[in-house]
mmCIF file of C-alpha atoms in Angstrom:
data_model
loop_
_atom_site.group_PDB
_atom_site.id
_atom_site.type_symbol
_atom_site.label_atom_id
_atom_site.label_comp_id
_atom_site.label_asym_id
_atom_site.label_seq_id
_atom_site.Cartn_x
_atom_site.Cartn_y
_atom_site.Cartn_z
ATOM 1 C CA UNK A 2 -9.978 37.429 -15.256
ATOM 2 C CA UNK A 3 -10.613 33.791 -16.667
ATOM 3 C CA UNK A 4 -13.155 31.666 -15.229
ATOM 4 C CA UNK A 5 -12.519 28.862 -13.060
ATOM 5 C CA UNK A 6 -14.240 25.427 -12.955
ATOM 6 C CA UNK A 7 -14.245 23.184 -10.441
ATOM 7 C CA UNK A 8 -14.433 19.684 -10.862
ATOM 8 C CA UNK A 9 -15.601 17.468 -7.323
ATOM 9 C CA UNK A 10 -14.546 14.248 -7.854
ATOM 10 C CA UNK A 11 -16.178 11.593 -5.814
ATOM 11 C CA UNK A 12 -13.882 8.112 -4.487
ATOM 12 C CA UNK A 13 -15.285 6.305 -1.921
ATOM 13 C CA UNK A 14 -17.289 8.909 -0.380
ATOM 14 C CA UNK A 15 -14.458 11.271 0.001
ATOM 15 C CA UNK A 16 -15.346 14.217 -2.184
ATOM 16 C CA UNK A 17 -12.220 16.390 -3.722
ATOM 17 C CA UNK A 18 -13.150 19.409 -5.457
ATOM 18 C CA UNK A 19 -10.386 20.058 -8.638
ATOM 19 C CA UNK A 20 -10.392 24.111 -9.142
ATOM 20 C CA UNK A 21 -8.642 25.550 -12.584
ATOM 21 C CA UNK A 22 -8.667 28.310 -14.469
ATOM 22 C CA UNK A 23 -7.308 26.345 -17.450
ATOM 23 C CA UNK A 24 -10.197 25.291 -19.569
ATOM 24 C CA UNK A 25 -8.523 22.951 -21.447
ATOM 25 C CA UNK A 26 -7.282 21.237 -18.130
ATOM 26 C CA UNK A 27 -10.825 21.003 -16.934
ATOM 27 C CA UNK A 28 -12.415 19.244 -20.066
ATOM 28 C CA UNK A 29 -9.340 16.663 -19.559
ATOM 29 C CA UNK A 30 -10.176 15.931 -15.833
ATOM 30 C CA UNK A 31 -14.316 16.285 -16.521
ATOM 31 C CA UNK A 32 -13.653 13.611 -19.475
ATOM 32 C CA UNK A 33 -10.978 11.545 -16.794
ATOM 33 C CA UNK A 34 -13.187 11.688 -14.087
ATOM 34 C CA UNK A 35 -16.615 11.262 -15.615
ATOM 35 C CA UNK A 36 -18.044 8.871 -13.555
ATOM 36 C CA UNK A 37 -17.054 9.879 -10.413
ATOM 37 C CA UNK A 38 -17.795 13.492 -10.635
ATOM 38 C CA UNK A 39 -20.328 14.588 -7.879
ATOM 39 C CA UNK A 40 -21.101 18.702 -8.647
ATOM 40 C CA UNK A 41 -23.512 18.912 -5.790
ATOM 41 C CA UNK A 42 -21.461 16.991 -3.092
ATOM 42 C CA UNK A 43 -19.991 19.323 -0.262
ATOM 43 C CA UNK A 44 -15.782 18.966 -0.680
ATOM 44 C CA UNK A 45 -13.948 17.384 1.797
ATOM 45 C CA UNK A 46 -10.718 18.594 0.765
ATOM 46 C CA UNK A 47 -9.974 21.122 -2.757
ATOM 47 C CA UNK A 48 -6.933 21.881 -4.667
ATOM 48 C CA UNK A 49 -6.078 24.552 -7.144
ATOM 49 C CA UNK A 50 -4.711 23.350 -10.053
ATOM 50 C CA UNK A 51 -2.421 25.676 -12.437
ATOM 51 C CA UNK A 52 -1.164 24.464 -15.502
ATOM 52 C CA UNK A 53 2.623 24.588 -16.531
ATOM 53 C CA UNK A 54 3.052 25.910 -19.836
ATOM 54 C CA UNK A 55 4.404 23.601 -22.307
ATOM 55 C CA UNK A 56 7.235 25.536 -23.622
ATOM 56 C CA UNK A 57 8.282 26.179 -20.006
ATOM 57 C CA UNK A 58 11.685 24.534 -18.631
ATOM 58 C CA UNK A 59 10.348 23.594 -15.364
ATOM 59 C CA UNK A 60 12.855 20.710 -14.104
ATOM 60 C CA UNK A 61 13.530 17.035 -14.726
ATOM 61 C CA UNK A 62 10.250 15.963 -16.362
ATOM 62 C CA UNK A 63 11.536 12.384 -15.426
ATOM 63 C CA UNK A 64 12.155 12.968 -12.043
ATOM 64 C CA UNK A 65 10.577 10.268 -10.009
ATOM 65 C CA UNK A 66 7.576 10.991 -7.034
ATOM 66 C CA UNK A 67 8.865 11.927 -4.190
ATOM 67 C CA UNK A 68 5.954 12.620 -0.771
ATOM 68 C CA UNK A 69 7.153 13.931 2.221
ATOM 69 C CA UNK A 70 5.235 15.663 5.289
ATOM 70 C CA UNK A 71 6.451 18.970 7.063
ATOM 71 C CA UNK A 72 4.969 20.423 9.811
ATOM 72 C CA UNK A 73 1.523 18.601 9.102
ATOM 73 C CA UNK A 74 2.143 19.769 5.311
ATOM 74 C CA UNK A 75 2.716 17.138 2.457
ATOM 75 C CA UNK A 76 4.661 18.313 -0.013
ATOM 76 C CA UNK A 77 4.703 15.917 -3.533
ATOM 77 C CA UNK A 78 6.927 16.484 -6.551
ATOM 78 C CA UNK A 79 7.062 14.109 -10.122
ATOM 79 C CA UNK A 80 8.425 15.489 -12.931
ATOM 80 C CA UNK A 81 5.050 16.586 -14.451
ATOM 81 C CA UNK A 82 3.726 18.214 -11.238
ATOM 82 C CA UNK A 83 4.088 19.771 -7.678
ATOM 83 C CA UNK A 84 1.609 19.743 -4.870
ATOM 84 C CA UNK A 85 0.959 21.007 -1.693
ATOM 85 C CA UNK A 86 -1.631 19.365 0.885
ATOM 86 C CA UNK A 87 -2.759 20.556 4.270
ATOM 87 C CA UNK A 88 -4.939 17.973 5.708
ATOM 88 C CA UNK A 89 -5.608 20.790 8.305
ATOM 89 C CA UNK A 90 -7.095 23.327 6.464
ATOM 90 C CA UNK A 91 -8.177 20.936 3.636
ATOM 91 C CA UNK A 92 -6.806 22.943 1.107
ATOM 92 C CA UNK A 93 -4.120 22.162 -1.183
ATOM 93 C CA UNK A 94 -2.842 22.907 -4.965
ATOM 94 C CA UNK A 95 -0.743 21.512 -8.074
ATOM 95 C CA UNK A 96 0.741 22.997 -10.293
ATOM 96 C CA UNK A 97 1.152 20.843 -13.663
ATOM 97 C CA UNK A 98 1.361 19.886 -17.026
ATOM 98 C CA UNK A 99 -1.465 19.734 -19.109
ATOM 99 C CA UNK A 100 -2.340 15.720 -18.935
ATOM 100 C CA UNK A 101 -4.918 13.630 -16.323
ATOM 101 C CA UNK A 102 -2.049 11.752 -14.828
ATOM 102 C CA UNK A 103 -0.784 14.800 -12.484
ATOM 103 C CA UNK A 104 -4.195 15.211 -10.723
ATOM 104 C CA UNK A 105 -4.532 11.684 -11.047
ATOM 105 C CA UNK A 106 -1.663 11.027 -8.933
ATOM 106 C CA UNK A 107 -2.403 13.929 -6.433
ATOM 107 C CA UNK A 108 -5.876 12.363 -5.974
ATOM 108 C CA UNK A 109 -4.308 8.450 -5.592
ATOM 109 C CA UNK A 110 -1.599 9.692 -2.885
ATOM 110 C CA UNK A 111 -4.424 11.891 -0.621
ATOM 111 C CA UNK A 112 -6.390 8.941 -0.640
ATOM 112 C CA UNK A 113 -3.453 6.381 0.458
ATOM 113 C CA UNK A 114 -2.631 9.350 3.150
ATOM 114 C CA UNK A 115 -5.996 9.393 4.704
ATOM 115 C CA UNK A 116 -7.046 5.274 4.165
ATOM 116 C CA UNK A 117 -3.772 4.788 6.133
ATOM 117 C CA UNK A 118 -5.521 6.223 9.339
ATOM 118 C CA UNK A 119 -8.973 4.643 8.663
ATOM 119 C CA UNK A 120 -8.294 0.712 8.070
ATOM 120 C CA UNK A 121 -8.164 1.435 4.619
ATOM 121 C CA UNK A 122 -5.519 1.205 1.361
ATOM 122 C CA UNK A 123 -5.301 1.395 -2.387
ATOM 123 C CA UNK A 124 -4.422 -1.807 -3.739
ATOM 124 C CA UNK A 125 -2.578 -3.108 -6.887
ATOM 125 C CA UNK A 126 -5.955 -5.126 -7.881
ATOM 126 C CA UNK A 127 -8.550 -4.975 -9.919
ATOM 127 C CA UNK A 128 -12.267 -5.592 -7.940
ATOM 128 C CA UNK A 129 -15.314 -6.928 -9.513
ATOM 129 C CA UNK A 130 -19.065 -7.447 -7.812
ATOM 130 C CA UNK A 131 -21.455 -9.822 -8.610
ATOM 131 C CA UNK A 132 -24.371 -10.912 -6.208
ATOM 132 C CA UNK A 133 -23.283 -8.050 -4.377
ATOM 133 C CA UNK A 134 -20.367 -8.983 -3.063
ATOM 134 C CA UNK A 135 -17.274 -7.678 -4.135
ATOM 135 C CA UNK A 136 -13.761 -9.987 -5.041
ATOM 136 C CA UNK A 137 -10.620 -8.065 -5.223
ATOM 137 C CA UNK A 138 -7.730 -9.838 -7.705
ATOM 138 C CA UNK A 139 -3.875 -8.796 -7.311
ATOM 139 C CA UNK A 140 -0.785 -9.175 -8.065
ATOM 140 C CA UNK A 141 1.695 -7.592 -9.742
ATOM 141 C CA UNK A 142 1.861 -5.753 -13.822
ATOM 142 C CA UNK A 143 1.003 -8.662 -15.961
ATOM 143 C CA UNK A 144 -0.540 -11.290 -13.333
ATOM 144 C CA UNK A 145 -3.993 -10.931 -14.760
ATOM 145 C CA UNK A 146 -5.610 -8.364 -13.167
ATOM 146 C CA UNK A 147 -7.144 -6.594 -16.011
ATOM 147 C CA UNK A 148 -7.696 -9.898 -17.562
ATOM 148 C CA UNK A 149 -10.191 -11.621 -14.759
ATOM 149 C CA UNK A 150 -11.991 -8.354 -14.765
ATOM 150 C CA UNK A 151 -12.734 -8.437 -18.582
ATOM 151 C CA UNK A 152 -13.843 -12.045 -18.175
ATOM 152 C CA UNK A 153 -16.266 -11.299 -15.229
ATOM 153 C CA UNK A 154 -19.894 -12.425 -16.466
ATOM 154 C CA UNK A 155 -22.149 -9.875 -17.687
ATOM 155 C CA UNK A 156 -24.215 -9.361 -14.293
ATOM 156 C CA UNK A 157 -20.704 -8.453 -12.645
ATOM 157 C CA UNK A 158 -19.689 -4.659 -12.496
ATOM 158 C CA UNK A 159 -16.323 -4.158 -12.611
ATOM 159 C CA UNK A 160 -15.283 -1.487 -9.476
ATOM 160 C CA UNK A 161 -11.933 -1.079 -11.162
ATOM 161 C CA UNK A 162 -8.958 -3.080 -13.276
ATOM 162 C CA UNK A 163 -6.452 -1.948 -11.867
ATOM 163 C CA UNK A 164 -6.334 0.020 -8.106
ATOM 164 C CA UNK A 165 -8.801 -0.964 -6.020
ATOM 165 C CA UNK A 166 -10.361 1.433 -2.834
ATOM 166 C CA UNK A 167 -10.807 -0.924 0.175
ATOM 167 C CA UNK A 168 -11.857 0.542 3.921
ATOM 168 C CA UNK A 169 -13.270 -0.312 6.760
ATOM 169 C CA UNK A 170 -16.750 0.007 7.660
ATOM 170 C CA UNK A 171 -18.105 -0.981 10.897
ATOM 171 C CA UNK A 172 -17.460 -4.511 11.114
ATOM 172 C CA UNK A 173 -16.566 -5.229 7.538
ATOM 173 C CA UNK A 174 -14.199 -4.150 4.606
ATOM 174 C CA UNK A 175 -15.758 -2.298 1.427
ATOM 175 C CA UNK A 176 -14.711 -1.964 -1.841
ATOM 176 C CA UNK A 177 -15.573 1.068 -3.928
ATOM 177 C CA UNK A 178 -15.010 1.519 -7.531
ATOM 178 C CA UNK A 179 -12.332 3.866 -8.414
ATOM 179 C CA UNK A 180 -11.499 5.996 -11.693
ATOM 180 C CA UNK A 181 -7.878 5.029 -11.419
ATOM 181 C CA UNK A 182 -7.186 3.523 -14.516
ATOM 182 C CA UNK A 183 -3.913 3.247 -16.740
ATOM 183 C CA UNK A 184 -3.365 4.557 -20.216
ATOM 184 C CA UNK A 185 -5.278 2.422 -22.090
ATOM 185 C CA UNK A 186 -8.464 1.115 -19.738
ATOM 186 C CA UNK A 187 -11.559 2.637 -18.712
ATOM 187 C CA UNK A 188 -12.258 4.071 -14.905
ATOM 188 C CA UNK A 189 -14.248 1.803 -12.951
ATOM 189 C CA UNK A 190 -18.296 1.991 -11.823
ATOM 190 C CA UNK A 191 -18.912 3.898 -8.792
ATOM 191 C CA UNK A 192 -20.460 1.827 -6.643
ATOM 192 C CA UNK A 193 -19.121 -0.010 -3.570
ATOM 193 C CA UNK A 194 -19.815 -3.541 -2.024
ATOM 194 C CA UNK A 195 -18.603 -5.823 1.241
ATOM 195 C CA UNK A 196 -15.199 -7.483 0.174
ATOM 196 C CA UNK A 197 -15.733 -11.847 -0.057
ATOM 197 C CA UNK A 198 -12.559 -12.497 -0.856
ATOM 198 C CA UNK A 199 -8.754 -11.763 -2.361
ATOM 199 C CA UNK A 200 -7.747 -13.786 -4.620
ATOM 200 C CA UNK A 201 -3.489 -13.589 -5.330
ATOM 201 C CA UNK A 202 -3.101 -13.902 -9.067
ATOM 202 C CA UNK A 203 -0.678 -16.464 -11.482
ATOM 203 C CA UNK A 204 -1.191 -17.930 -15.051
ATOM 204 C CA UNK A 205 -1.230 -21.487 -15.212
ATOM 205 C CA UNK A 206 -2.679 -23.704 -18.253
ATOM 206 C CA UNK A 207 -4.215 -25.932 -15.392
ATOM 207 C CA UNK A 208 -6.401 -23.799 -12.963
ATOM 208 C CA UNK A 209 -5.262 -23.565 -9.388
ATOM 209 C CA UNK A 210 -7.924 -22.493 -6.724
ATOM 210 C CA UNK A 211 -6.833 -23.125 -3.397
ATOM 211 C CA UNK A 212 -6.725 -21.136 0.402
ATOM 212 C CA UNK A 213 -4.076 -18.665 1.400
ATOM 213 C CA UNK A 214 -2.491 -18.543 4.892
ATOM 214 C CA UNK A 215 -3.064 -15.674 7.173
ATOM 215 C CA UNK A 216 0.234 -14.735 6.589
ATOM 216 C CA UNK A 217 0.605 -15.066 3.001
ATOM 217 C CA UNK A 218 -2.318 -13.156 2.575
ATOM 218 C CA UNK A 219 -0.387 -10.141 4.520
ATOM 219 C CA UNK A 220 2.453 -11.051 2.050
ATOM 220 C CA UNK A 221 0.643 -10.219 -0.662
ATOM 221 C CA UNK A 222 -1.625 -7.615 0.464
ATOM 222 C CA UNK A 223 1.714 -5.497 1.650
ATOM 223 C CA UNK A 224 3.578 -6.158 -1.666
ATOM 224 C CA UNK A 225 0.788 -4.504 -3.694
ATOM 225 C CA UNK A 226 -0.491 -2.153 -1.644
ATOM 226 C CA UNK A 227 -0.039 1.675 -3.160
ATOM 227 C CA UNK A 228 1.989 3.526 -0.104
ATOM 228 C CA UNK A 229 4.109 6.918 -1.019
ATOM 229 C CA UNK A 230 4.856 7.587 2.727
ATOM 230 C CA UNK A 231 8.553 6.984 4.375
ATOM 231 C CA UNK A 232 6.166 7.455 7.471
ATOM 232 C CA UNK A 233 6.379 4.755 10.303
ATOM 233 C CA UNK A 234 3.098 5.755 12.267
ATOM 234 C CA UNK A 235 1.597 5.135 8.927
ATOM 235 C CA UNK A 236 3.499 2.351 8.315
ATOM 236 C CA UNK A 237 1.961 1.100 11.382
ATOM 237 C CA UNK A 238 -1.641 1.623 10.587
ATOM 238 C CA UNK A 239 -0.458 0.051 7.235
ATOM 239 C CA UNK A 240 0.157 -3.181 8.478
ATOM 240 C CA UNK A 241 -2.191 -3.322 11.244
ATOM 241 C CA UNK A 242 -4.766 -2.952 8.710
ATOM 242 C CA UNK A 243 -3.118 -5.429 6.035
ATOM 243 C CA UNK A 244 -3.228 -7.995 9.295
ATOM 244 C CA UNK A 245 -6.378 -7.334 10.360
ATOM 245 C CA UNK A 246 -7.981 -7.204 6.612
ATOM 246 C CA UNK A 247 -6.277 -11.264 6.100
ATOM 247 C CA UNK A 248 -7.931 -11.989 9.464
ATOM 248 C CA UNK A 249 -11.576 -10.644 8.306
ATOM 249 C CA UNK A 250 -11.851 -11.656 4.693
ATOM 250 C CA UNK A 251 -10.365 -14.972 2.695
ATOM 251 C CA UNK A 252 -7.879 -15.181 0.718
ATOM 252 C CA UNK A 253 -6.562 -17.749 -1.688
ATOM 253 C CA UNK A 254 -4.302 -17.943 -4.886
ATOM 254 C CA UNK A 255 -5.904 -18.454 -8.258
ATOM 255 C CA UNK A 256 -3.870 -19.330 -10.832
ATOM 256 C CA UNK A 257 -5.792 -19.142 -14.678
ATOM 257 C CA UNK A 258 -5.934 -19.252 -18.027
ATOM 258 C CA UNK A 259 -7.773 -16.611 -19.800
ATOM 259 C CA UNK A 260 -11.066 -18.614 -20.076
ATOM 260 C CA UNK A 261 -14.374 -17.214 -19.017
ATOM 261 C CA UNK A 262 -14.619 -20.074 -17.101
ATOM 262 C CA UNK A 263 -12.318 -19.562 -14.149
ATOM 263 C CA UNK A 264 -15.637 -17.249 -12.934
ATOM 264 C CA UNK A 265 -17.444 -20.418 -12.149
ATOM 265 C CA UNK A 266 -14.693 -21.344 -9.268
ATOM 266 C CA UNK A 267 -15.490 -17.691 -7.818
ATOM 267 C CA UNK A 268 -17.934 -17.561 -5.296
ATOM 268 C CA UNK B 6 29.782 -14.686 18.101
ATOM 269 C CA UNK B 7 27.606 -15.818 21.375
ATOM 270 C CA UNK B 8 28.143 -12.480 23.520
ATOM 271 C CA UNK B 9 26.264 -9.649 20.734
ATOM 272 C CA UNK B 10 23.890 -7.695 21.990
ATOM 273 C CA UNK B 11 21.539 -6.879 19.884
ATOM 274 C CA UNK B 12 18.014 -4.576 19.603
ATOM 275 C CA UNK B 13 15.359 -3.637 16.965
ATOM 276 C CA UNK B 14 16.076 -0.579 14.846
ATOM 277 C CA UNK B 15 13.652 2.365 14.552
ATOM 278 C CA UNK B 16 11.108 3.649 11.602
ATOM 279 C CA UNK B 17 9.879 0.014 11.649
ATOM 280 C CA UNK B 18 6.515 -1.402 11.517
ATOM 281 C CA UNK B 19 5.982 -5.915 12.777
ATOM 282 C CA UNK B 20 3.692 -7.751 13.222
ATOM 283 C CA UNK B 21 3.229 -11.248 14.010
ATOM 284 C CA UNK B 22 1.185 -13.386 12.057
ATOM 285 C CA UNK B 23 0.298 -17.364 11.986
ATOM 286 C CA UNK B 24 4.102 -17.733 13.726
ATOM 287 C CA UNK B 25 6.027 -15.412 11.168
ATOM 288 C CA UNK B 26 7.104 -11.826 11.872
ATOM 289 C CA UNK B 27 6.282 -9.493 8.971
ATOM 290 C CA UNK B 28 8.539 -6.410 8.988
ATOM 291 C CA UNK B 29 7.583 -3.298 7.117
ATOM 292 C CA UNK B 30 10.503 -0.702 6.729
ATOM 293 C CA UNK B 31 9.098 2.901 6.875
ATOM 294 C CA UNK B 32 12.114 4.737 4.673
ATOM 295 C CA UNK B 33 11.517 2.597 1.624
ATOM 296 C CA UNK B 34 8.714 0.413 1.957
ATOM 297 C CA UNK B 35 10.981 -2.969 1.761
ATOM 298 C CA UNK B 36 9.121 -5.469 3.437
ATOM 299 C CA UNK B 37 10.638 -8.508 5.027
ATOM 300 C CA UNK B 38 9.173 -11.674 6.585
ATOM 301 C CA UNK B 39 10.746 -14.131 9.375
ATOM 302 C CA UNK B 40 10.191 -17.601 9.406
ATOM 303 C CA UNK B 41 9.295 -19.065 13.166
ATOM 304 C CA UNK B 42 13.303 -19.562 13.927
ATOM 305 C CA UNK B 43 13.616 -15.835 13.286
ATOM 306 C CA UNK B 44 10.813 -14.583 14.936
ATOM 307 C CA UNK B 45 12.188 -15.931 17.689
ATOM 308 C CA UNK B 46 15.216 -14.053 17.978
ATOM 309 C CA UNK B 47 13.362 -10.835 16.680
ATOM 310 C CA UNK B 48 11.151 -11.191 19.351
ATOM 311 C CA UNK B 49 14.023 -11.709 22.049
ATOM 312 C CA UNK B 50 15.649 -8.448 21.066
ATOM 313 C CA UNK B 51 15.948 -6.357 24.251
ATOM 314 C CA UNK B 52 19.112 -5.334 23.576
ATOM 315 C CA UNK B 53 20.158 -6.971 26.679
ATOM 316 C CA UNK B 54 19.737 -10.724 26.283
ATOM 317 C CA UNK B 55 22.815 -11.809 24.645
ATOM 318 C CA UNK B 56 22.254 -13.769 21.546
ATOM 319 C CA UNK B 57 24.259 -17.409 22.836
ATOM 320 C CA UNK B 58 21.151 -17.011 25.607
ATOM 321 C CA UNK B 59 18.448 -16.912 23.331
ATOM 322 C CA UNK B 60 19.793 -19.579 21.166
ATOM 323 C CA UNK B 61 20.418 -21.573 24.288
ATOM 324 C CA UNK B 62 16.642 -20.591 27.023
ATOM 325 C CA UNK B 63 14.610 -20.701 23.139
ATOM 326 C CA UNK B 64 15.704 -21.880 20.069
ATOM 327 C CA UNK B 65 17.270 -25.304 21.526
ATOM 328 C CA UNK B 66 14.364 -25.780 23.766
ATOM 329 C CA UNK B 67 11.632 -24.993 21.409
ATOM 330 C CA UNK B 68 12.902 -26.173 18.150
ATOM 331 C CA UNK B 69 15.178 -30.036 17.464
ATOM 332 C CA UNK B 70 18.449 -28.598 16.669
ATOM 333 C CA UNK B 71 22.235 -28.761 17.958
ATOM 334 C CA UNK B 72 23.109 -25.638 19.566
ATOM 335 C CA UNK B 73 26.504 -24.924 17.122
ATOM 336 C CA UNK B 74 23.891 -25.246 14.698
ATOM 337 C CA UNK B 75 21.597 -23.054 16.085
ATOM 338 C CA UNK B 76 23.810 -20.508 17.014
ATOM 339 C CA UNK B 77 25.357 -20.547 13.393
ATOM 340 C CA UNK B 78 22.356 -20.102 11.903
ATOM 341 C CA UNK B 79 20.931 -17.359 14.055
ATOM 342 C CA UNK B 80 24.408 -15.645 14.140
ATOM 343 C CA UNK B 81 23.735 -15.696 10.243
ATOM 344 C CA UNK B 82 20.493 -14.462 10.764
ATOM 345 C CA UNK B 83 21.529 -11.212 13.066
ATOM 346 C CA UNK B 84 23.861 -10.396 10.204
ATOM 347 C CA UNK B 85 22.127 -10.215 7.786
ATOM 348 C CA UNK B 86 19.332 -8.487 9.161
ATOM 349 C CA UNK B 87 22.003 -6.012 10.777
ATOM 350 C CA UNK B 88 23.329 -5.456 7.284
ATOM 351 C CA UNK B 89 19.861 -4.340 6.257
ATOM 352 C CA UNK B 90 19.358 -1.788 9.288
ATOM 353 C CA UNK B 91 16.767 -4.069 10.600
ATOM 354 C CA UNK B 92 18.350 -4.795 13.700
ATOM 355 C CA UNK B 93 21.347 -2.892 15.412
ATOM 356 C CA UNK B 94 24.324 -5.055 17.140
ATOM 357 C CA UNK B 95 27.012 -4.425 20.091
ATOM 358 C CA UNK B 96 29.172 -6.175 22.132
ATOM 359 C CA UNK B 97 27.745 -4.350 24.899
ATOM 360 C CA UNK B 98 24.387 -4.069 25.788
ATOM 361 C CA UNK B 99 22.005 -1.785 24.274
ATOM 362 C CA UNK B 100 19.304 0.741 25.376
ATOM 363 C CA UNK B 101 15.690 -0.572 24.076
ATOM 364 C CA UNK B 102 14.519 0.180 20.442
ATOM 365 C CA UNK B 103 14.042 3.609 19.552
ATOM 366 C CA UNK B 104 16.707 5.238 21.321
ATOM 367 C CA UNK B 105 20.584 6.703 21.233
ATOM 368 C CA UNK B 106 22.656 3.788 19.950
ATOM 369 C CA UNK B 107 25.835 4.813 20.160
ATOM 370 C CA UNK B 108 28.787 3.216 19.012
ATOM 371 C CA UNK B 109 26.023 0.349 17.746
ATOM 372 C CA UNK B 110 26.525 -1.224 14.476
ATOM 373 C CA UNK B 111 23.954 -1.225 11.663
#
């Protein structure tokens, strides 16, 4: 019988523990996961993971996500894995090809699941601290995201450039860095700070800098927010927390060129 | 034009914000956002108050505009957002969100 290892992977204090027999499979999540991997934290939740064989005809390897709950079960299907979660019992698996992005994506979606309940969400942004407070940037592929985060000054730490953890804590939203990163950037630094502000990213030659309305700020915070769901009671909590987020924290829209300097206008 | 009912659908998430209505769809996500006009006559959907009423006891009396205007306008308005399942419309009244809507249209 092969070994298995398990892999406890650690986003915003929410501990998932990653168990394969596949060796392979668990150098590729160990090396994915790196900084985020917490051996002697206590799981909150653990999936099996087997891995599909390569040669193995195994369905539409295209076929878009699809998430959908069942009797307090979430099922999840792409075309490079399927998944079964029971908050419940806090057990789940996947079974999937041999890459990061499957357990990557099973990880992302649990997370939206259980922010959704707890004033929290995975957004499209990429979030940066410096004085120890943390600014989130957003917007959609190609606004910048990646690009404000690489010009941060060197006593920033970049949480993540491209999905951002926010949640609620007591009376305040944190950020906490997240490994979520796409093909060709690193994971983020796990750490986590009180959100200052959003900022809603645009190029522009001639910087722009200015406030958001309340409701512009929900806008934006609901067009970029990661949500796999067709759920309306987490719809709900969805937008109750993208309203009460615009109420608590400041938004404006920041429009840049890709000039170290925009990081002065960032307080 | 003046006598449709109308009501809010179901698997919907609003909220009002700074006078707008954001509307989150739960089936696909699609979100939609109502300027203060439109709020108004989400907000009046009780599937009993008959939109020429609304246009008449709100929009006239809150906002400088004609009624034929207004009611144009927010007849427009209940279209479209009937044509996107966001609200549900009869010539009859209809029961209060969330429940049997026969013979409604979509």
């Amino acid at each position: 019988m092969q070994a298995r290892t398990t892999v406890v992977v650690d986003v915003g204090d929410v501990p998932v523990a990653l168990s394969t027999g596949d060796p392979t499979l668990a150098a590729v999540l160990q090396q994915r996961f790196h900084r985020f991997l917490r051996p002697s934290a206590a799981p909150a939740f653990h999936f099996d993971i087997s891995v599909i064989p390569e040669d193995a005809e195994d369905g539409d390897r295209d076929e878009d996500l699809q998430v959908r709950s069942e009797g307090g079960l979430w099922r999840l299907r792409r075309g490079d894995f399927r998944a079964e979660w029971d908050p419940d019992t806090r057990r789940g698996w996947i079974h999937q090809r041999l890459s990061p992005y499957a357990a990557d994506s099973v990880l992302r979606i649990v997370h939206t699941l259980l922010l959704s309940r707890e004033r929290g969400f995975l957004l499209h942004a990429s979030s940066v601290v410096r004085n120890g407070r943390a600014f989130l940037f957003t917007g959609p592929s190609g606004a910048g995201k990646t690009t404000i985060a690489r010009l941060a000054p060197s006593d920033a730490v970049v949480l993540t450039d491209e999905i951002s953890y926010v949640r609620r804590v007591g009376d305040r939203y944190m950020a906490y860095g997240t490994p979520f990163a796409g093909e060709l950037s690193d994971s983020g630094e796990p750490i986590s700070a009180p959100v200052a502000a959003l900022f809603g990213l645009a190029w522009a030659a001639d910087p722009v800098h200015e406030p958001l309305a309340e409701g512009t700020a929900v806008q934006i915070l609901m067009r970029n927010i990661l949500f796999f769901a067709a759920d309306p009671a987490l719809s709900r909590h969805l937008l109750d927390t993208a309203c009460d987020f615009a109420g608590a924290v400041p938004a404006f829209r920041l429009a840049f060129a890709p000039d170290a300097r925009v990081w002065s206008t960032i307080q | 034009m003046s006598d449709v009912f109308f009501t809010r659908a179901g698997k919907l998430a609003a909220r009002k914000v700074a006078g707008e209505v954001v509307i989150l769809r739960a089936d696909d996500s699609s979100l939609y956002v109502l300027n203060p006009v439109a709020a108004a006559v989400w907000e009046a959907a009780d599937g009993r108050t008959p939109l020429g009423a609304v246009v008449r006891d709100v929009i006239c009396r809150d906002y400088d505009v004609d009624p034929e205007t207004a009611l144009r306008d927010a007849s427009e308005f209940l279209a479209a957002l009937a044509a996107q399942g966001i609200l549900h419309t009869s010539e009859q009244p209809l029961p209060p969100a969330g429940q049997a809507l026969d013979g409604a249209r979509a």
